Coordinates of C-alpha atoms in Angstrom, one line a residue:
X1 CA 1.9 12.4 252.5
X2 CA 5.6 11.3 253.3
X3 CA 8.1 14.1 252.8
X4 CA 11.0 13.3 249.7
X5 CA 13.9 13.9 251.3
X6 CA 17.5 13.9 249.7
X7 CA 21.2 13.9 251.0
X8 CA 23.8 14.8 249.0
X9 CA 27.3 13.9 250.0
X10 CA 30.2 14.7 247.9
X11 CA 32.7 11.9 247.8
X12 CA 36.3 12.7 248.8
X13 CA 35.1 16.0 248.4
X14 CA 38.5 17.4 249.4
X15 CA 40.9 15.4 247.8
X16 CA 38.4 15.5 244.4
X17 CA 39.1 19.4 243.8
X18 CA 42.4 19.3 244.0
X19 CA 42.6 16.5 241.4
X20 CA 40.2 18.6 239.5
X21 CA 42.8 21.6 239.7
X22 CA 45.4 18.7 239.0
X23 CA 44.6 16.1 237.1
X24 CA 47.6 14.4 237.5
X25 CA 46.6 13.6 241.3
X26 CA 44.1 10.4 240.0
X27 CA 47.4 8.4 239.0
X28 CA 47.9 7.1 242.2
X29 CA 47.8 7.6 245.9
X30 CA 47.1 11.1 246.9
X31 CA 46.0 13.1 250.2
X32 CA 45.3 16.5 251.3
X33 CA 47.1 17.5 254.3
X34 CA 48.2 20.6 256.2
X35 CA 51.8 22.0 255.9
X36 CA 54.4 20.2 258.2
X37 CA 56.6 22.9 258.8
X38 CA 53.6 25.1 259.9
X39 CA 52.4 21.8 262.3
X40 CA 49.2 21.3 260.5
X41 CA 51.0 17.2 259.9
X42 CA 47.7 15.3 259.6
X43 CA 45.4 14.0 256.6
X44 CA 42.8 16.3 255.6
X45 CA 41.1 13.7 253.0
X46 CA 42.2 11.0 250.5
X47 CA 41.4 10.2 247.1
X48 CA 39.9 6.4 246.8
X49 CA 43.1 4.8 245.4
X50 CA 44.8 6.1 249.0
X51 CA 42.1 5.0 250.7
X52 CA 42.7 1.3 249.5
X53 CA 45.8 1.4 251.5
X54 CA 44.2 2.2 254.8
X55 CA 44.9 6.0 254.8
X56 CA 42.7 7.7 257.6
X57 CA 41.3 11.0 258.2
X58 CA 43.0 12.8 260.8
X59 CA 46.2 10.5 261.3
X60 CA 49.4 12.0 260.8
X61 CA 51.8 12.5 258.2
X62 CA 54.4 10.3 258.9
X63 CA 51.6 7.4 259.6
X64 CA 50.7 7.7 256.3
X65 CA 53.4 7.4 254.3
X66 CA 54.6 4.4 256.2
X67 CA 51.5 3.0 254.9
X68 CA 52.0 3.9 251.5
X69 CA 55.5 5.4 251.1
X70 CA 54.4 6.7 247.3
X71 CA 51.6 8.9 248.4
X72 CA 51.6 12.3 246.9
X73 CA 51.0 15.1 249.4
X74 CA 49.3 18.5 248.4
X75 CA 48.4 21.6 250.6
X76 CA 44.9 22.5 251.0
X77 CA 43.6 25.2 248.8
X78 CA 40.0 26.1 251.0
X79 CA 39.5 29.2 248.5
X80 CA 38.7 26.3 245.9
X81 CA 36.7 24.2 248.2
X82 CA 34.4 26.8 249.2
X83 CA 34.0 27.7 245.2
X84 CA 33.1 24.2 244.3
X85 CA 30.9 23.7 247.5
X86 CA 29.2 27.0 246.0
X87 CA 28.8 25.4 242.8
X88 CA 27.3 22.4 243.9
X89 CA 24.4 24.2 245.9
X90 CA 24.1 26.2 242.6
X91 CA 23.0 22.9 240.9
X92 CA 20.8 21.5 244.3
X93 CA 19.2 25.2 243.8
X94 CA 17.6 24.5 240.2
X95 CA 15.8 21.9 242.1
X96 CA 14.5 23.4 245.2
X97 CA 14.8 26.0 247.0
X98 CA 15.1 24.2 250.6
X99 CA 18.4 23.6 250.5
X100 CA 19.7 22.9 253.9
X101 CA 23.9 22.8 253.8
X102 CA 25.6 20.2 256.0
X103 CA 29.2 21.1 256.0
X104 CA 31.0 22.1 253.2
X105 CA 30.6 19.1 250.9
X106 CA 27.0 17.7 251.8
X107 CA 23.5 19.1 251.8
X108 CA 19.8 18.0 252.3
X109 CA 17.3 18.5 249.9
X110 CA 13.5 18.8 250.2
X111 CA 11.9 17.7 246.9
X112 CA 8.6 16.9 247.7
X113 CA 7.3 19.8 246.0
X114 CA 9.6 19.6 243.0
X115 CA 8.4 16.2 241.8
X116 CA 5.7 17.4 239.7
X117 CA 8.5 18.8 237.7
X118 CA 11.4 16.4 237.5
X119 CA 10.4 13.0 238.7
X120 CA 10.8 10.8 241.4
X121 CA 13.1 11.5 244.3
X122 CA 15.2 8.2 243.0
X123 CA 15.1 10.2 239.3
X124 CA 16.1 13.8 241.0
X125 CA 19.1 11.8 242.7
X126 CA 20.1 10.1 239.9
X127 CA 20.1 13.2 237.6
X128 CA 22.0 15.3 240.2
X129 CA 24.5 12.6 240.4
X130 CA 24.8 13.0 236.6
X131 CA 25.2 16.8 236.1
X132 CA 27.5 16.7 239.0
X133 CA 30.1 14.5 237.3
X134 CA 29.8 16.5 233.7
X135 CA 28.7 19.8 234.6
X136 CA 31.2 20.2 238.0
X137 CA 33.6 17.2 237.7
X138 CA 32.9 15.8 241.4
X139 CA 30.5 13.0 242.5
X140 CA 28.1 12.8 244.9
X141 CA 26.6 9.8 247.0
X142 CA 22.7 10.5 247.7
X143 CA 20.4 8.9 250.3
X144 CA 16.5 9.3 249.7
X145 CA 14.1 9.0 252.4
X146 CA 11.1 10.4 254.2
X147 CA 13.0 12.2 256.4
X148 CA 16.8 13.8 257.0
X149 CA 18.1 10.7 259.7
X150 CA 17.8 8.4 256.9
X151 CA 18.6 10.5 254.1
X152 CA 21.7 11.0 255.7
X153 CA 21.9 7.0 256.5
X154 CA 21.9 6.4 252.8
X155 CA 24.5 8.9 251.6
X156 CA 26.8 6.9 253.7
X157 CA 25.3 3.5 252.9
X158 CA 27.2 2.9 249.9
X159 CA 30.0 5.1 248.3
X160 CA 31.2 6.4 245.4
X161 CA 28.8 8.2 243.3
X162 CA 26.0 5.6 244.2
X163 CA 22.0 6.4 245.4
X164 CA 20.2 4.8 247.7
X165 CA 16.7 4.5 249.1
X166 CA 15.7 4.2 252.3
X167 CA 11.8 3.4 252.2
X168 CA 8.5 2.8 254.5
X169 CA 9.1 -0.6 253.2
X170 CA 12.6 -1.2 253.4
X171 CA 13.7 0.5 256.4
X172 CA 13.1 -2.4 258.8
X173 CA 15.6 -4.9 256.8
X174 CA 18.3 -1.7 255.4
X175 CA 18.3 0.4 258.1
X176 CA 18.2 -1.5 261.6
X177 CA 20.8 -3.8 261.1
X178 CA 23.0 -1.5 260.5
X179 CA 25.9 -0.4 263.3
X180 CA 24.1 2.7 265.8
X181 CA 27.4 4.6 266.0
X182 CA 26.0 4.7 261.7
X183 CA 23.0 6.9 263.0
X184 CA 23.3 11.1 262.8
X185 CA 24.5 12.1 265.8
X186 CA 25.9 8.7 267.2
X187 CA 29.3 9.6 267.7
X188 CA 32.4 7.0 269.8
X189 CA 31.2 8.0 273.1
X190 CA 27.6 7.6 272.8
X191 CA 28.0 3.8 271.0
X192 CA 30.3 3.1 273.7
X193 CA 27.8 3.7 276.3
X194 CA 25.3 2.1 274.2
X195 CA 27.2 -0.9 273.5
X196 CA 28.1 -1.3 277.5
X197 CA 23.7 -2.0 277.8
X198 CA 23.4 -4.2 275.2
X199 CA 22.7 -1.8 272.5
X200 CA 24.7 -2.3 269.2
X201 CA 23.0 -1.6 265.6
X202 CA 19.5 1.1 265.0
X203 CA 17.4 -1.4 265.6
X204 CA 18.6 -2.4 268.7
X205 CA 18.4 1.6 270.0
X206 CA 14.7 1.5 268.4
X207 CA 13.4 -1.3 270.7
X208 CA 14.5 0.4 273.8
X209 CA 12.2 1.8 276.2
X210 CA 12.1 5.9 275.5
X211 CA 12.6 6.3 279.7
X212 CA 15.4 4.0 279.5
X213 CA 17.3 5.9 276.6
X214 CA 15.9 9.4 277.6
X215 CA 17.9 8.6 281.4
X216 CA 21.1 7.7 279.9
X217 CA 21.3 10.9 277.3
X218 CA 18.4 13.1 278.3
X219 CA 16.9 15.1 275.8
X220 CA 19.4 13.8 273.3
X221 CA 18.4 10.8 274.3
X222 CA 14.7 11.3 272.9
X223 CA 16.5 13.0 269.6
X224 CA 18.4 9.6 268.6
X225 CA 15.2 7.0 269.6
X226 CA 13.3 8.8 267.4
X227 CA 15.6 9.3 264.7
X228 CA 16.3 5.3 265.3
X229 CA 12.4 4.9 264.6
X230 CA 12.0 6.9 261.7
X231 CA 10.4 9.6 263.1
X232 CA 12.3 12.3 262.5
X233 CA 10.6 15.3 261.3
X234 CA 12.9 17.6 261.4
X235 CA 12.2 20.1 258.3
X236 CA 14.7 21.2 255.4
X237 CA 15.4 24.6 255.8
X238 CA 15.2 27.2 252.9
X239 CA 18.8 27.3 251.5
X240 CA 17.9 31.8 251.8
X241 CA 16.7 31.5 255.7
X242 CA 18.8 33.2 258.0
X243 CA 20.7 31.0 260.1
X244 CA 20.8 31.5 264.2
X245 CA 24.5 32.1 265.0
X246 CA 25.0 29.9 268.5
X247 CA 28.6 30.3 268.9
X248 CA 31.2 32.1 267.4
X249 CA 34.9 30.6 267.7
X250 CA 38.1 30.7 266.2
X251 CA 41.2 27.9 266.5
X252 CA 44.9 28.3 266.2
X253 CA 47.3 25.5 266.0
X254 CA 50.7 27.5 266.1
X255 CA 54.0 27.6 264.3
X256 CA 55.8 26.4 267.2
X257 CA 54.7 25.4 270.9
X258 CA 53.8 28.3 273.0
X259 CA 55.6 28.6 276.5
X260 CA 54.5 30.5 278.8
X261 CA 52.4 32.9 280.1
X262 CA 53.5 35.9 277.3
X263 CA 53.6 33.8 274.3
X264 CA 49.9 32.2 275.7
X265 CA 48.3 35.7 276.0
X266 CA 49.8 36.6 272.7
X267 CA 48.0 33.6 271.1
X268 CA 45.0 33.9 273.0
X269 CA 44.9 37.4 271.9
X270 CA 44.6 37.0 268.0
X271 CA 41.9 34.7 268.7
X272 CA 39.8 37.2 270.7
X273 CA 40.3 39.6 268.7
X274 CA 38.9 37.6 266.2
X275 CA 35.7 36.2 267.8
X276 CA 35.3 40.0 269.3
X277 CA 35.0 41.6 266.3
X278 CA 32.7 39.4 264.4
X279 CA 30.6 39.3 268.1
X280 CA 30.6 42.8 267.4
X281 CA 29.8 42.7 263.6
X282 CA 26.6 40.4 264.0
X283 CA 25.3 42.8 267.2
X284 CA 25.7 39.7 270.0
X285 CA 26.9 39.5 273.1
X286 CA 28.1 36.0 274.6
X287 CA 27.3 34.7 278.3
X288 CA 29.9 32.1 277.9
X289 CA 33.7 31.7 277.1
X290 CA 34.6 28.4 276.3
X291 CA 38.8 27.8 276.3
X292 CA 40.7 25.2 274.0
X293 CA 43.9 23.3 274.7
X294 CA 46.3 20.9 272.6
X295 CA 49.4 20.0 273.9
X296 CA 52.4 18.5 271.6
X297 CA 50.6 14.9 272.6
X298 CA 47.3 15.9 270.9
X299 CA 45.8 15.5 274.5
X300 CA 42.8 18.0 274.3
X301 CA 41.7 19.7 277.6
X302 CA 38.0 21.9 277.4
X303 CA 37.4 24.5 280.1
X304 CA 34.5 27.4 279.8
X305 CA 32.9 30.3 282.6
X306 CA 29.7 31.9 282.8
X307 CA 30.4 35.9 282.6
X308 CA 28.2 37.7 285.2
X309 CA 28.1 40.0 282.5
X310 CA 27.8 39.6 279.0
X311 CA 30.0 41.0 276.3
X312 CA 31.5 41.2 273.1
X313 CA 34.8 43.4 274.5
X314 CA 37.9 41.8 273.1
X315 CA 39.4 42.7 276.0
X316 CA 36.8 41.0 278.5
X317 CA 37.1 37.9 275.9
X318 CA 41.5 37.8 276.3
X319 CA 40.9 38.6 280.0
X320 CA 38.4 35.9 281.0
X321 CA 40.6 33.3 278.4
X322 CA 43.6 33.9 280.5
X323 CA 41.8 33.5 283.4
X324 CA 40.5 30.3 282.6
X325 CA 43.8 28.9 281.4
X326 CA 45.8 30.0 284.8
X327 CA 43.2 28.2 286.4
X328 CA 43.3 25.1 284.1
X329 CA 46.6 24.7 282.8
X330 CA 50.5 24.6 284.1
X331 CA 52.2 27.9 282.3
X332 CA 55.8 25.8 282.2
X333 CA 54.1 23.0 279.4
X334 CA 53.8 23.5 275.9
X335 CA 50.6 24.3 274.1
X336 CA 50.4 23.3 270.1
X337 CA 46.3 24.6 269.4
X338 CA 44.7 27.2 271.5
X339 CA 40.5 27.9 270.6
X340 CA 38.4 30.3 272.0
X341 CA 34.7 30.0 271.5
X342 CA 31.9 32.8 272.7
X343 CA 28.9 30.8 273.4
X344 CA 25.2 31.8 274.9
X345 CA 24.8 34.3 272.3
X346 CA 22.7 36.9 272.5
X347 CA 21.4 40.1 270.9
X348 CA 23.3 43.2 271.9
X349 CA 20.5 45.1 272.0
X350 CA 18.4 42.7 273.7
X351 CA 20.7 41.6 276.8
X352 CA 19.8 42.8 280.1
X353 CA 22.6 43.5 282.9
X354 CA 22.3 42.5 286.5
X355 CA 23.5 45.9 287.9
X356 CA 25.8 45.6 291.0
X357 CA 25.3 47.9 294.0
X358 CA 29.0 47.1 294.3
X359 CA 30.3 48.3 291.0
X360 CA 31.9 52.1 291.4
X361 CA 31.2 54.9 288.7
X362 CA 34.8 54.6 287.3
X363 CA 34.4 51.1 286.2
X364 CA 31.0 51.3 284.7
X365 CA 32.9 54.6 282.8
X366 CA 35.9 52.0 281.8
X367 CA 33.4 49.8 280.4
X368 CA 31.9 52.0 278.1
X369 CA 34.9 53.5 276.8
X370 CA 36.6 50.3 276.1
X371 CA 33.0 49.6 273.8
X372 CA 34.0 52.8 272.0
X373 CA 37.0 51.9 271.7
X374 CA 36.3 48.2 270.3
X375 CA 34.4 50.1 267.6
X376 CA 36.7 52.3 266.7
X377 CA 39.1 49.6 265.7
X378 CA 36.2 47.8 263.8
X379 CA 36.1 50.9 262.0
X380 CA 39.1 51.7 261.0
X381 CA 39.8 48.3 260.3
X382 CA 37.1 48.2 258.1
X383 CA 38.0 51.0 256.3
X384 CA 42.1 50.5 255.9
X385 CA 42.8 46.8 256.3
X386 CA 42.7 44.4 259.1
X387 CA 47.0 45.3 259.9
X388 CA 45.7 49.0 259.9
X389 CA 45.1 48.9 263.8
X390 CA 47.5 45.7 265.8
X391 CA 47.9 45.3 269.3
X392 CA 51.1 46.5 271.1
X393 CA 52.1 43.8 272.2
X394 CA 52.3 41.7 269.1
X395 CA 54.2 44.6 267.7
X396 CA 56.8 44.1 270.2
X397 CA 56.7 41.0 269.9
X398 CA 57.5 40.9 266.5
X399 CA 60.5 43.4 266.8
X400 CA 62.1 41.1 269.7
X401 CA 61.8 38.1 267.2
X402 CA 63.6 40.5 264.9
X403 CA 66.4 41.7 266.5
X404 CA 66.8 37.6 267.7
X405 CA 67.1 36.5 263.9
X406 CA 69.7 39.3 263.3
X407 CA 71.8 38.9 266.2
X408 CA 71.9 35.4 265.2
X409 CA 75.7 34.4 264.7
X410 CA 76.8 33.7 261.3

């Protein structure tokens, strides 16, 4: 028996809760975007009337209000989005239990073994979209299929608050005419390549030859032709299953352009502090450091190392991240975003070291002390407050910027 799957998107899901915490907002044109004067100047969402002005996700500020010089701007409030995205697997919940979250503002739902209870998958959807609007306030598209590719296709198929079925029967004439770069995990680069061999909507990508599509993307390849086919039978996991951790990153875009090689390490520092300690706090050890860059252009340069070693040390992590952007980038330009990302993760417990013949007493001594040490932060930290234990550095840092501001004339 065909599995009932369901794909619940929430429409404009940020731009909805803040018109929900101001209700005002659904008079006209509004977007959510990040603070200018901290350099977070791009759109985060848009409610539907912006939308009919050609707003975009992701373009900046200034782009926008040319386009509609009446649009009303508010900052993001992510405490309330991760309430309401709460709330809305609370409802999915009532229904199933395998309830698989997709981001913030979508989720798949299993059904199949629910339908005894409350209907068809096409009556689950349309009663979720109902309590959504009068029980939460928001809206939600939902795709139903036999299986998560589609689902997913039909969330996006038509919008706002709308359900759609993608069928055995109707796949063929809904599904493969529709553009490939539409398909789950299609993104620019892969239609591009697609489109230069002739391959432009699903259908096209499901009449290719598997050898032909598996050379051109490799296993990835095999992922979207059967996906394309309909044969995806990738399960719904339990909304209560743990999930496997396979990176663990963190992003800054900062207040102004770093320059150089002290304000770099400073930035690069917060971040690995960061990804350290939760490395730390989940027992993993990474085999990879993967390094971020954004320059005032929004040109975005990707750089990463295998370690011979792995670790969680924060001070390996800001080490190996300054390493990599000596190597990679020109200390006298500007940086807007740094990101540091600990990849090729693997239990602390469970990771085996290549010992060096090489490697004297004293280092091997250093190693472990600076592990003591890391936890001994954690602690502290985790008993006084995050500010409780700071790097030097950023200390002085801060009392430089300081005596600056007061020396100031006038």
């Amino acid at each position: 028996m065909d599995r009932t799957i369901l794909h619940c998107d929430c429409n404009s899901f940020y731009a909805s809760v803040e018109t929900l915490l101001d209700p005002t907002l659904a008079d006209g044109p509004s977007a959510v975007c990040g603070d200018p004067e901290s350099r977070h100047g791009i759109i985060l969402a848009k409610n539907e009337k912006a939308k009919a002005f050609g707003i975009q996700t992701a373009e900046t500020i200034w782009q926008a209000k040319r386009k509609c010089p009446g649009l009303r701007l508010v900052a993001p409030h992510r405490s309330e989005y991760v309430k309401y995205s709460r709330k809305c697997n609370e409802l999915y919940l009532q229904y199933t239990d395998l309830v698989d979250p997709f981001g913030i503002d979508e989720s798949f739902l299993d059904v199949t073994g629910s339908m005894h209870l409350f209907g068809t998958g096409e009556q689950i959807a349309d009663e979720l979209r109902r309590r959504m609007r009068e029980e939460v306030g928001l809206t939600i598209s939902v795709g139903v299929s036999f299986n998560r590719a589609f689902a997913k296709l039909g969330s996006d198929y038509k919008k706002p608050d709308v359900r759609s079925v993608f069928s055995r029967g109707n796949y063929r004439d809904k599904v493969w005419p529709l553009p490939v770069n539409t398909l789950l995990y299609v993104g620019k680069r892969a239609a591009d390549r697609l489109a230069r061999v002739g391959v432009h909507t699903i259908g096209d990508l499901a009449a290719c030859d598997p050898s032909f599509v598996h050379h051109i993307f490799g296993k990835m390849g095999d992922t979207l032709l059967r996906y394309a086919r309909g044969e995806d039978d990738e399960p719904v996991r339990s909304f209560y299953a743990e999930r496997e951790v396979k990176s663990v990153g963190n992003s800054m875009t900062f207040a102004h352009n770093l320059l150089g090689e002290d304000e770099c390490r400073l930035g690069l520092t917060a971040l690995c502090d960061n990804v350290g300690r939760r490395l730390r706090k989940r027992g993993l050890v990474c085999q990879t450091v993967q390094l971020g860059i954004r320059d005032p252009e929004f040109r975005n340069r990707s750089r990463q190392t295998t370690l011979e070693r792995p670790t969680n040390s924060t001070r390996a992590l800001i080490e190996t991240s300054m390493a990599l952007l000596r190597t990679h980038w020109q200390m006298d330009k500007p940086v807007r975003l740094l990101s540091v990302t600990a990849a090729n993760l693997l239990p602390e417990n469970q990771s085996c070291e290549q010992l060096s013949l090489f490697e004297s007493a004293d280092a091997v001594k250093r190693r472990d002390r600076q592990h003591k040490l890391d936890q001994t932060v954690d602690a502290l930290r985790q008993r006084f407050g995050d500010q409780s234990v700071v790097f030097a550095h950023s200390v002085k840092k801060k009392d430089e910027n300081k005596e600056n501001t007061q020396n100031k004339p006038g």
